[in-house]
Structure formats: structure tokens, C-alpha cells
PDB file of C-alpha atoms in Angstrom:
ATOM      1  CA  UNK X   1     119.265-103.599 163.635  1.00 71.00           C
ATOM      2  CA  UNK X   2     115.503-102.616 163.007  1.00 77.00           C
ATOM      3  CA  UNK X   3     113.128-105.295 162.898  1.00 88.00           C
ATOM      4  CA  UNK X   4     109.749-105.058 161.424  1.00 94.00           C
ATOM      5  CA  UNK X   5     106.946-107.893 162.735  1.00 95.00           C
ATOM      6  CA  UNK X   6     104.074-107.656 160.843  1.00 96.00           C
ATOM      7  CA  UNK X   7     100.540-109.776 161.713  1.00 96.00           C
ATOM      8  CA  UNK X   8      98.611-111.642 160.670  1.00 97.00           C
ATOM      9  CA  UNK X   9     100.174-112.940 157.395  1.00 95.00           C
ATOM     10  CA  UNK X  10      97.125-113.764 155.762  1.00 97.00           C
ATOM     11  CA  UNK X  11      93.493-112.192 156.146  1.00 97.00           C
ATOM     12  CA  UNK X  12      90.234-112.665 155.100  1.00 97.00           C
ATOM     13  CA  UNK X  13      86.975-110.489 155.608  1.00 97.00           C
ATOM     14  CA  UNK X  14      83.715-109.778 154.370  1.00 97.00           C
ATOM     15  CA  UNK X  15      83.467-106.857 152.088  1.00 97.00           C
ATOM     16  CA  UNK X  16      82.063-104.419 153.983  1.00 97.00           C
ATOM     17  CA  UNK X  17      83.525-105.082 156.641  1.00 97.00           C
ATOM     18  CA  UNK X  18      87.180-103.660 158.684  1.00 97.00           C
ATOM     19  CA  UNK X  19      90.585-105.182 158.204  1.00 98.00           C
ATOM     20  CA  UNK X  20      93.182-104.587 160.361  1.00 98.00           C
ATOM     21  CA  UNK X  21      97.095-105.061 160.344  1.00 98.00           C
ATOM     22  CA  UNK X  22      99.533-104.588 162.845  1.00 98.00           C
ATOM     23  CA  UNK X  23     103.048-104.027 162.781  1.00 97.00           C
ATOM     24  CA  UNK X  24     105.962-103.800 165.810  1.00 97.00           C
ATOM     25  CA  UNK X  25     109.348-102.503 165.302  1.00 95.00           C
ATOM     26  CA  UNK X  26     112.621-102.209 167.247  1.00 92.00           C
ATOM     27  CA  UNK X  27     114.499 -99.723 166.202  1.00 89.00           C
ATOM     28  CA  UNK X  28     113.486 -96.745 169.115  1.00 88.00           C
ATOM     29  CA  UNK X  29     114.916 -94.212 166.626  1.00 86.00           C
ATOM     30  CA  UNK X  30     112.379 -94.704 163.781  1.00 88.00           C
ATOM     31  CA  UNK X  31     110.168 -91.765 162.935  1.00 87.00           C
ATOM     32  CA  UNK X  32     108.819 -92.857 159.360  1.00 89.00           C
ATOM     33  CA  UNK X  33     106.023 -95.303 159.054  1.00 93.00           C
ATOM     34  CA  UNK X  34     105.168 -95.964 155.548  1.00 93.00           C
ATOM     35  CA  UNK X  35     102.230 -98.251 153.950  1.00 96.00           C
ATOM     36  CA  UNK X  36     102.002 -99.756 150.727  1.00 95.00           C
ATOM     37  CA  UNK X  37     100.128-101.871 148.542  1.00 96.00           C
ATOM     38  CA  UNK X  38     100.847-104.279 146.116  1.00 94.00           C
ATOM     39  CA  UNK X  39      98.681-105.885 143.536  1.00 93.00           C
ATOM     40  CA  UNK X  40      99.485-109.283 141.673  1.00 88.00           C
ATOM     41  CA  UNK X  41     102.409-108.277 139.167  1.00 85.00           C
ATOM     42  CA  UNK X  42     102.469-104.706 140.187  1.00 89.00           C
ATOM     43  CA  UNK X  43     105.207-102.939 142.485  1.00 91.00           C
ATOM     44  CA  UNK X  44     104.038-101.808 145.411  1.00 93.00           C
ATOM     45  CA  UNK X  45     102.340 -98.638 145.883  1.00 93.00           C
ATOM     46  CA  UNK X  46     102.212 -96.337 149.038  1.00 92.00           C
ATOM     47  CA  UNK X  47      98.759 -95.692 150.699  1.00 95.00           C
ATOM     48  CA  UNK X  48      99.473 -93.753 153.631  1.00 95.00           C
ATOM     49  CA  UNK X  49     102.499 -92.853 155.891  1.00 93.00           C
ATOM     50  CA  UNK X  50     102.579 -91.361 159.228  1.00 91.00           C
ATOM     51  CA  UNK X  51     105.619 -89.671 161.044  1.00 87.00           C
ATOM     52  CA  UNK X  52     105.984 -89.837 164.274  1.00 79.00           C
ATOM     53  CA  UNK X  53     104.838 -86.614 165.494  1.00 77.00           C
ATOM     54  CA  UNK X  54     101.492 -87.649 165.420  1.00 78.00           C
ATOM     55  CA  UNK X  55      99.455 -90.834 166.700  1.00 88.00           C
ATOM     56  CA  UNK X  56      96.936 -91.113 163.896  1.00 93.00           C
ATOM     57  CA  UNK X  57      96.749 -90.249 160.610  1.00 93.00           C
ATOM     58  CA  UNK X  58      92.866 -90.672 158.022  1.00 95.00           C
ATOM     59  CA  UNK X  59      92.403 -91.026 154.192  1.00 93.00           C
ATOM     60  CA  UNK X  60      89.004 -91.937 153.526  1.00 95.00           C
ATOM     61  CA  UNK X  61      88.371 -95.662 154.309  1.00 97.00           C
ATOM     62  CA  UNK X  62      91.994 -95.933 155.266  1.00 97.00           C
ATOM     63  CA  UNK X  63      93.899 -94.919 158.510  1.00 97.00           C
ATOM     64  CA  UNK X  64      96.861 -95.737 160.639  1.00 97.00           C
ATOM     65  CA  UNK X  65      97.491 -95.603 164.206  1.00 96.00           C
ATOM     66  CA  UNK X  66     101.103 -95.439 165.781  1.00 95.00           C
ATOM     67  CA  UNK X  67     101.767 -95.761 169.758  1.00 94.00           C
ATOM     68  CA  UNK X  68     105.616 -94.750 169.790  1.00 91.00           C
ATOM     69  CA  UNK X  69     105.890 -95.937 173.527  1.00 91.00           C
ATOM     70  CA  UNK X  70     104.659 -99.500 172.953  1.00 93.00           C
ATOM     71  CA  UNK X  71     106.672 -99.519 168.963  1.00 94.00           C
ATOM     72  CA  UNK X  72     103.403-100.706 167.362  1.00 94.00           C
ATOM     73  CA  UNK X  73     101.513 -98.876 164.065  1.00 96.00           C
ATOM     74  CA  UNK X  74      98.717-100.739 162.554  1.00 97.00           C
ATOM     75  CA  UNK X  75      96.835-100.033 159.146  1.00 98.00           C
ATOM     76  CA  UNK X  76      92.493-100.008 159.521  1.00 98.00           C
ATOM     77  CA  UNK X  77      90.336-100.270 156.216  1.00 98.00           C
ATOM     78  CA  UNK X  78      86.961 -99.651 156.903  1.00 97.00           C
ATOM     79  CA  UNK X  79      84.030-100.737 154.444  1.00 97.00           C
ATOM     80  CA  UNK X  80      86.203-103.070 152.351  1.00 97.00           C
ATOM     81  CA  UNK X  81      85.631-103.607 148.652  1.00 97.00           C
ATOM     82  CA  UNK X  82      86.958-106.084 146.215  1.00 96.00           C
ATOM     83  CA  UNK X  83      89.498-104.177 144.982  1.00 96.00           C
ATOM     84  CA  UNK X  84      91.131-103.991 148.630  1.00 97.00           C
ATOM     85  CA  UNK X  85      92.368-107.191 147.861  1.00 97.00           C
ATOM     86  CA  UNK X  86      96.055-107.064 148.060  1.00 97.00           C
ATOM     87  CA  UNK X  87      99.586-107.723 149.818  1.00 95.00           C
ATOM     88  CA  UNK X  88     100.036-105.016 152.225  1.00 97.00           C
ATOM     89  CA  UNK X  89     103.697-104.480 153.894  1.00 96.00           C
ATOM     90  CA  UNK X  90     104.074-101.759 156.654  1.00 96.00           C
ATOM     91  CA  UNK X  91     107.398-100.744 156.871  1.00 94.00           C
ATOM     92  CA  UNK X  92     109.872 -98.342 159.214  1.00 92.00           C
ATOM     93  CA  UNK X  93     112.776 -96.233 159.156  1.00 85.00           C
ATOM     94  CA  UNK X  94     115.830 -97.519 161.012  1.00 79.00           C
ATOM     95  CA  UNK X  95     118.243 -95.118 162.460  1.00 75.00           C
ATOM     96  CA  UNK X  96     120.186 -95.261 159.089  1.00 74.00           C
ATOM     97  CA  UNK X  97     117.188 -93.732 157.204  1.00 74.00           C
ATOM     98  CA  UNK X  98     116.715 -97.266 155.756  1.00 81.00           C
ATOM     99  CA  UNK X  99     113.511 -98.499 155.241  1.00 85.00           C
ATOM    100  CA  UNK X 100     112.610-102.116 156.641  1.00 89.00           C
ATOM    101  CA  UNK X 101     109.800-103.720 155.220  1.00 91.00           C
ATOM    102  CA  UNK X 102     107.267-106.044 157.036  1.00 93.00           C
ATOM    103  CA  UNK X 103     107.025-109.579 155.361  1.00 92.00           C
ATOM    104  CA  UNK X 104     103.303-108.855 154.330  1.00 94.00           C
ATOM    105  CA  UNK X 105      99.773-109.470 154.615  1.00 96.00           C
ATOM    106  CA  UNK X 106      97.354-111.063 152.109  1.00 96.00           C
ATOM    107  CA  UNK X 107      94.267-109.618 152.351  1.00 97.00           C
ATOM    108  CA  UNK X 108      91.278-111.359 150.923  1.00 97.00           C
ATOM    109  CA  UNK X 109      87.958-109.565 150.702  1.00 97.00           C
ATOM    110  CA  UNK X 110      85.382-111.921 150.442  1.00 95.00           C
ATOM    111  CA  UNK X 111      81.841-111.593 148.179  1.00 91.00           C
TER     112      UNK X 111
ATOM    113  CA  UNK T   1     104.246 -87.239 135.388  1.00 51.00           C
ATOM    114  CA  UNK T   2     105.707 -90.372 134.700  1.00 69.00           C
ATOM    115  CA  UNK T   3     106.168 -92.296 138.056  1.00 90.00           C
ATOM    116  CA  UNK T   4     109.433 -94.747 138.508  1.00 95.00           C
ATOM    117  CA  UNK T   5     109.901 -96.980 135.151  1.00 96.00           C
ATOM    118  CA  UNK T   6     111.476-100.129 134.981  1.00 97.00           C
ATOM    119  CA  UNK T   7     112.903-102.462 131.881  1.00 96.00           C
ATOM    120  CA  UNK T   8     112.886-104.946 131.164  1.00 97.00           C
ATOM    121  CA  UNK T   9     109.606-105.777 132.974  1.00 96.00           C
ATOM    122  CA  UNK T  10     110.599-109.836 132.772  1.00 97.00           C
ATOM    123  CA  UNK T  11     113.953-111.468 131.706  1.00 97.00           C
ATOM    124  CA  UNK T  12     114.957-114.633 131.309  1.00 98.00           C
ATOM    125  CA  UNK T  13     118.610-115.544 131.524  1.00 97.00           C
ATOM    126  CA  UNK T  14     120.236-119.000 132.069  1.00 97.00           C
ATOM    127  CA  UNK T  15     123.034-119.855 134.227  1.00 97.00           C
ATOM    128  CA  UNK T  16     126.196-117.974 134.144  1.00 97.00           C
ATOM    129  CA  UNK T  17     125.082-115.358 132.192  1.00 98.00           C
ATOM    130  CA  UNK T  18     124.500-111.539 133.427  1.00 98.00           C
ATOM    131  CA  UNK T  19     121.599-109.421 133.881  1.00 98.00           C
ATOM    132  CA  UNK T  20     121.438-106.118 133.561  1.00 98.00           C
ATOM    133  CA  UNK T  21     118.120-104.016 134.917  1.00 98.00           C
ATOM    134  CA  UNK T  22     117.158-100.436 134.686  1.00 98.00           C
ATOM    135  CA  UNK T  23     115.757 -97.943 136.431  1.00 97.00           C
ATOM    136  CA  UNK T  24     115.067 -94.422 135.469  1.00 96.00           C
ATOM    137  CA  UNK T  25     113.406 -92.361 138.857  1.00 94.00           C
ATOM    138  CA  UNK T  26     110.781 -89.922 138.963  1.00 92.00           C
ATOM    139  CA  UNK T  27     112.031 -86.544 137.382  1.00 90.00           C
ATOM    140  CA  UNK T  28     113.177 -85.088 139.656  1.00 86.00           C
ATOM    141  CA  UNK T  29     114.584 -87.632 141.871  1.00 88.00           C
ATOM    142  CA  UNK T  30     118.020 -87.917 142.351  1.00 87.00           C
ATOM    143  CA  UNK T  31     117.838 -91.166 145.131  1.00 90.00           C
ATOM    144  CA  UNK T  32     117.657 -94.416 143.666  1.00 93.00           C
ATOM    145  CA  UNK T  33     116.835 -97.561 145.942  1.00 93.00           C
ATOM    146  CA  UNK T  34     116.994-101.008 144.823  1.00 96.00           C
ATOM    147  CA  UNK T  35     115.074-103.912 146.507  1.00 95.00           C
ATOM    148  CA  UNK T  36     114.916-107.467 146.200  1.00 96.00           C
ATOM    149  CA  UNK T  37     111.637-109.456 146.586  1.00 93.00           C
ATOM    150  CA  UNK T  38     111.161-113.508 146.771  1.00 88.00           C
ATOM    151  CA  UNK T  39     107.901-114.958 146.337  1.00 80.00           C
ATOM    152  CA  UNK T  40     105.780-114.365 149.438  1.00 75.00           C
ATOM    153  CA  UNK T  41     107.919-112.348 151.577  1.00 79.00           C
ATOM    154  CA  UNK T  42     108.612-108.557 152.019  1.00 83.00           C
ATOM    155  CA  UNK T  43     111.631-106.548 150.390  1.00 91.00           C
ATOM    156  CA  UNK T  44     115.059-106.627 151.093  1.00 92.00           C
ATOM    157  CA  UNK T  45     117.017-103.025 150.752  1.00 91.00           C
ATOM    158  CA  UNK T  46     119.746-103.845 148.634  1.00 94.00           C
ATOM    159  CA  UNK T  47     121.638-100.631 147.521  1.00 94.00           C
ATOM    160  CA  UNK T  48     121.132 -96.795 147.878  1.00 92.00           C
ATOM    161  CA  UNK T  49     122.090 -94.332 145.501  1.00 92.00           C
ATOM    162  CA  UNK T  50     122.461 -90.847 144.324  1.00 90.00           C
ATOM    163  CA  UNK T  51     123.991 -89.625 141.132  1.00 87.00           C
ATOM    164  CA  UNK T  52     127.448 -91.026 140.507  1.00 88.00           C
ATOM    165  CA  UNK T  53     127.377 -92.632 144.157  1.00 92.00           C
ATOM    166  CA  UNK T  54     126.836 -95.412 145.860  1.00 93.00           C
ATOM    167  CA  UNK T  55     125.504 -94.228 149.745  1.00 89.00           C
ATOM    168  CA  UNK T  56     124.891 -97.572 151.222  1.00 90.00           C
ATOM    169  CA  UNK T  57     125.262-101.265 149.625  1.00 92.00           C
ATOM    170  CA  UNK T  58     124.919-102.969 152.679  1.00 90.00           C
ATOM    171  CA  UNK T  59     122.157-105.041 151.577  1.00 91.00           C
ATOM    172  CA  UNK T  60     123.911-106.487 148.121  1.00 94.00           C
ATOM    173  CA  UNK T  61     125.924-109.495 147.876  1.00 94.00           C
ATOM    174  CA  UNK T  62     129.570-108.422 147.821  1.00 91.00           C
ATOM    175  CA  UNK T  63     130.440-110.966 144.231  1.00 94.00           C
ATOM    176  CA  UNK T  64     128.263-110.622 141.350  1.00 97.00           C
ATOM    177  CA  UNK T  65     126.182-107.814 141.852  1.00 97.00           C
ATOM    178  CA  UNK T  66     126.978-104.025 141.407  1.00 97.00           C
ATOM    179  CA  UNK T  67     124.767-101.478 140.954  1.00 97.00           C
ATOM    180  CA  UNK T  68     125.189 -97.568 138.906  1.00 96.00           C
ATOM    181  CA  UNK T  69     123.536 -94.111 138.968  1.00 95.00           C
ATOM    182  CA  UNK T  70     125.311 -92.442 136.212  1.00 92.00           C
ATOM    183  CA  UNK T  71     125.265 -88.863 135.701  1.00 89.00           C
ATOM    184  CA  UNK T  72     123.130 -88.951 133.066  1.00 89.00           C
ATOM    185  CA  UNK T  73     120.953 -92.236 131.929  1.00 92.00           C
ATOM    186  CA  UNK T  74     119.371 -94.814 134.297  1.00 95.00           C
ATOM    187  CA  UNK T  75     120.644 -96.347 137.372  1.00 97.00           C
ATOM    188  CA  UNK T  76     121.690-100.068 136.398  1.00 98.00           C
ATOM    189  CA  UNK T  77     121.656-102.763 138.595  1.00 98.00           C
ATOM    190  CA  UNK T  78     123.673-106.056 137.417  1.00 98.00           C
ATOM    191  CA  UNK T  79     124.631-109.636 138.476  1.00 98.00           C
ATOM    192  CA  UNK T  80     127.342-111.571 136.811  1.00 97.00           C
ATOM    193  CA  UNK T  81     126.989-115.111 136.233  1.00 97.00           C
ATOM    194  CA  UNK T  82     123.784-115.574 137.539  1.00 97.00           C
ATOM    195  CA  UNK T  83     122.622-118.640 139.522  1.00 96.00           C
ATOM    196  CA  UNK T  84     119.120-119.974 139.722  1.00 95.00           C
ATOM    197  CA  UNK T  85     119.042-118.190 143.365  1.00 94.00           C
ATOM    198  CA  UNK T  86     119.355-114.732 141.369  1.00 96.00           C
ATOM    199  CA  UNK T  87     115.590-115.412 140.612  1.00 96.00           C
ATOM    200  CA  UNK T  88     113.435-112.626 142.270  1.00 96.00           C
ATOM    201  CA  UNK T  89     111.345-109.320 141.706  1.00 96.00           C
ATOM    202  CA  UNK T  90     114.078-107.047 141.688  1.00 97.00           C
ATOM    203  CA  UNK T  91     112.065-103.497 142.329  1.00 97.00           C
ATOM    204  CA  UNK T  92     113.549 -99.723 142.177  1.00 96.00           C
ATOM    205  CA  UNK T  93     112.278 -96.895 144.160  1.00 93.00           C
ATOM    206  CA  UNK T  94     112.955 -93.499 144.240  1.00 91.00           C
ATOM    207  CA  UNK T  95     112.385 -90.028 146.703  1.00 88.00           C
ATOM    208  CA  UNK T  96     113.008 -86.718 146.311  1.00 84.00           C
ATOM    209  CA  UNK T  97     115.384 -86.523 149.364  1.00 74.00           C
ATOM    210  CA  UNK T  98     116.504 -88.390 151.955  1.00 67.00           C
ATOM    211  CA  UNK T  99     116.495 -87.512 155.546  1.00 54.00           C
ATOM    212  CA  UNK T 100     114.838 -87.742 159.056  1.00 45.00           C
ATOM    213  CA  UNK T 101     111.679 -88.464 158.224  1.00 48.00           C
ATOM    214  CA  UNK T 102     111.618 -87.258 154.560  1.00 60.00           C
ATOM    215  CA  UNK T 103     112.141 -90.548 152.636  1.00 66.00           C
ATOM    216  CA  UNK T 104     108.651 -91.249 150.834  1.00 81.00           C
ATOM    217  CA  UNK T 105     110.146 -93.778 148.546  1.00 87.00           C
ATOM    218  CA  UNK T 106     107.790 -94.044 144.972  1.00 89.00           C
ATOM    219  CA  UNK T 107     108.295 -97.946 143.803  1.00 93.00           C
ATOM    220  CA  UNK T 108     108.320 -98.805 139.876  1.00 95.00           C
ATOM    221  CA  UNK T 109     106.553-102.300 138.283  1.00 95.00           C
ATOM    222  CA  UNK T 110     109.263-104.165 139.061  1.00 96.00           C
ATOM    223  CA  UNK T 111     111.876-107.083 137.096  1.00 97.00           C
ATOM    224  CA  UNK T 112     111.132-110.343 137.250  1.00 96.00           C
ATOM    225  CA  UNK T 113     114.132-112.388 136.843  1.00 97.00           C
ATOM    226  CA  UNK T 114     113.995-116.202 136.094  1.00 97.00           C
ATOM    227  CA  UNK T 115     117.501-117.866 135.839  1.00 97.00           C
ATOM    228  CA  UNK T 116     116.813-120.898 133.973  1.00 95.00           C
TER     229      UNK T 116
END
């Protein structure tokens, strides 16, 4: 079945500066390649999603990048800000039209 | 427009009791996820449904749990006799329509379960 690797599992930057996350998958079939957010106590909440049609996808500080042929996607936040700080899962679409969710990254932003 | 509600928000139960948790989607949504969450890892799909059906339970334990999307109400997830295991963010989501491609899932606050 899929399997969605997600990296790193914890990371910290200087506001201001980029994060990055990166996600693999196994599942050839998948063609949905959702992001979400999710604050302490709070479900999570999707930030971006990009099919698999196209390779790269923008919304304002945030964009995501998928290379079909190597199974990779990653999430980039440019010019962090405190209220970046968050779990962020990636997540993909099995051939079932199930949705398999990465185990997570904690991003810190630091002052 | 309200977005995916959930009740109650926490609940407390002790062993052997049940649990029941609700869901109601987005209007207009008729697919109904649920999703299990332990502290620091990801989700795990439990059950997918659609009004008065159950698509896929693959992901829910085959004794105690059982989930419902009634024709009219919310969709009810419940575990019998509950075991201090049971205790997780249990989270709903819901799309518009599933398919290739199509299924932006919306997720609600979530239910906190702590079997005491």
C-alpha cells in the first residue's frame, strides 16, 4: 500500500528565514498531494494542494514542488513568521482515493 | 459558512464504557472521513462514508468501533467498552466529492478522548 515518508520530523529556523519539508511516496498511482497545518488543539487545516498535472504550485510565502518521476513533493515557506509555527503533515492519494498522511513536522520559528 | 463541526470537543469516559462522537460536514458535503490521531504522529484513515453507507472501513478495528452517516443528522462514530488505548484525537473530515484527484478533504477541531 501507499507509504508517505515525511522529513525532517522536527525543524527549527529563524523567522525570516525558509523552511522546507519533504515528503516521498510509493504509491505510482497517486495524483493528489495535499498540505495541511495544524495548530496546538486545533484540527488540521489545508494550506495548499497540488495535483499532479503540474510540478509547482505558489500562494504567497507558501509553495510546493512535486517531481512525479522521482515520487517526492516538498512544502517551501519563505520569510517565516511566528505564527508559522506549527505541525505540518503532507499527505497523498493512494490508488483507492485514500488519503495517507505523513507522520509530521514541527516547525519552530525562532525570535 | 460553517466549516466541519465536531462535539463533544473533549470527553472523558472510563473503562468499559462507550463513546459516542459527532460529526456534522460542511453543507453540502455528503463524504464523511474519520481519522484517528495519537500524540505526535500523523492520522490514521479509519472509515469513509456517504449518506446511509459505509464505502471503506478498512482502517477501523473490526470489535468495538462502528461508525454512521444517517440520512439525516450527523455521522456518529462509536466504540464500545472502551480501553485506555481508545485514547486519541479522533478528527472528521469532509469533501464535496470523491474521485481522481477531487478529494480536498476540510478537517473539523477534533475529539479528544481520554479513557480513564
Amino acid at each position: 500500500g501507499e507509504n508517505v515518508e515525511q522529513h525532517p520530523s522536527t525543524l527549527s529556523v529563524q523567522e525570516g528565514d525558509s523552511a522546507v519539508i519533504k515528503c516521498t511516496y510509493s504509491d505510482s498511482a497517486s495524483n493528489y498531494f495535499p498540505w495541511y497545518k495544524q495548530e496546538l488543539g486545533k484540527g488540521p487545516q489545508l494550506i495548499i494542494d497540488i495535483r499532479s498535472n503540474v510540478g509547482e504550485k505558489k500562494d504567497q510565502r507558501i509553495a510546493v514542488t512535486l517531481n512525479k518521476t522521482a515520487k517526492h513533493f516538498s512544502l517551501h515557506i519563505t520569510e517565516t513568521q511566528p505564527e508559522d509555527s506549527a505541525v505540518y503533515f503532507c499527505a497523498a492519494t493512494n490508488r483507492d482515493d485514500k488519503i495517507i498522511f505523513g507522520k509530521g513536522t514541527r516547525l519552530h520559528i525562532l525570535p | 459558512n460553517a466549516g466541519v463541526m465536531q462535539n463533544p470537543r473533549h470527553l472523558v469516559r472510563r473503562r468499559g464504557q462507550e463513546a459516542r462522537l459527532r460529526c456534522s460536514p460542511v453543507k453540502g458535503h455528503s463524504h464523511v472521513y474519520w481519522y484517528r490521531q495519537l500524540p505526535e504522529e500523523g492520522l490514521k484513515f479509519m472509515v469513509y462514508l456517504q449518506k446511509e453507507n459505509i464505502i471503506d472501513e478498512s482502517g477501523m478495528p473490526k470489535e468495538r468501533f462502528s461508525a454512521e452517516f444517517p440520512k439525516e443528522g450527523p455521522s456518529i462514530l462509536r466504540i464500545q467498552q472502551v480501553v485506555r488505548g481508545d485514547s486519541a484525537a479522533y478528527f472528521c473530515a469532509s469533501s464535496p466529492q470523491r474521485g481522481p484527484g477531487t478529494d480536498t478533504q476540510y478537517f473539523g477541531p477534533g475529539t479528544r478522548l481520554t479513557v480513564l
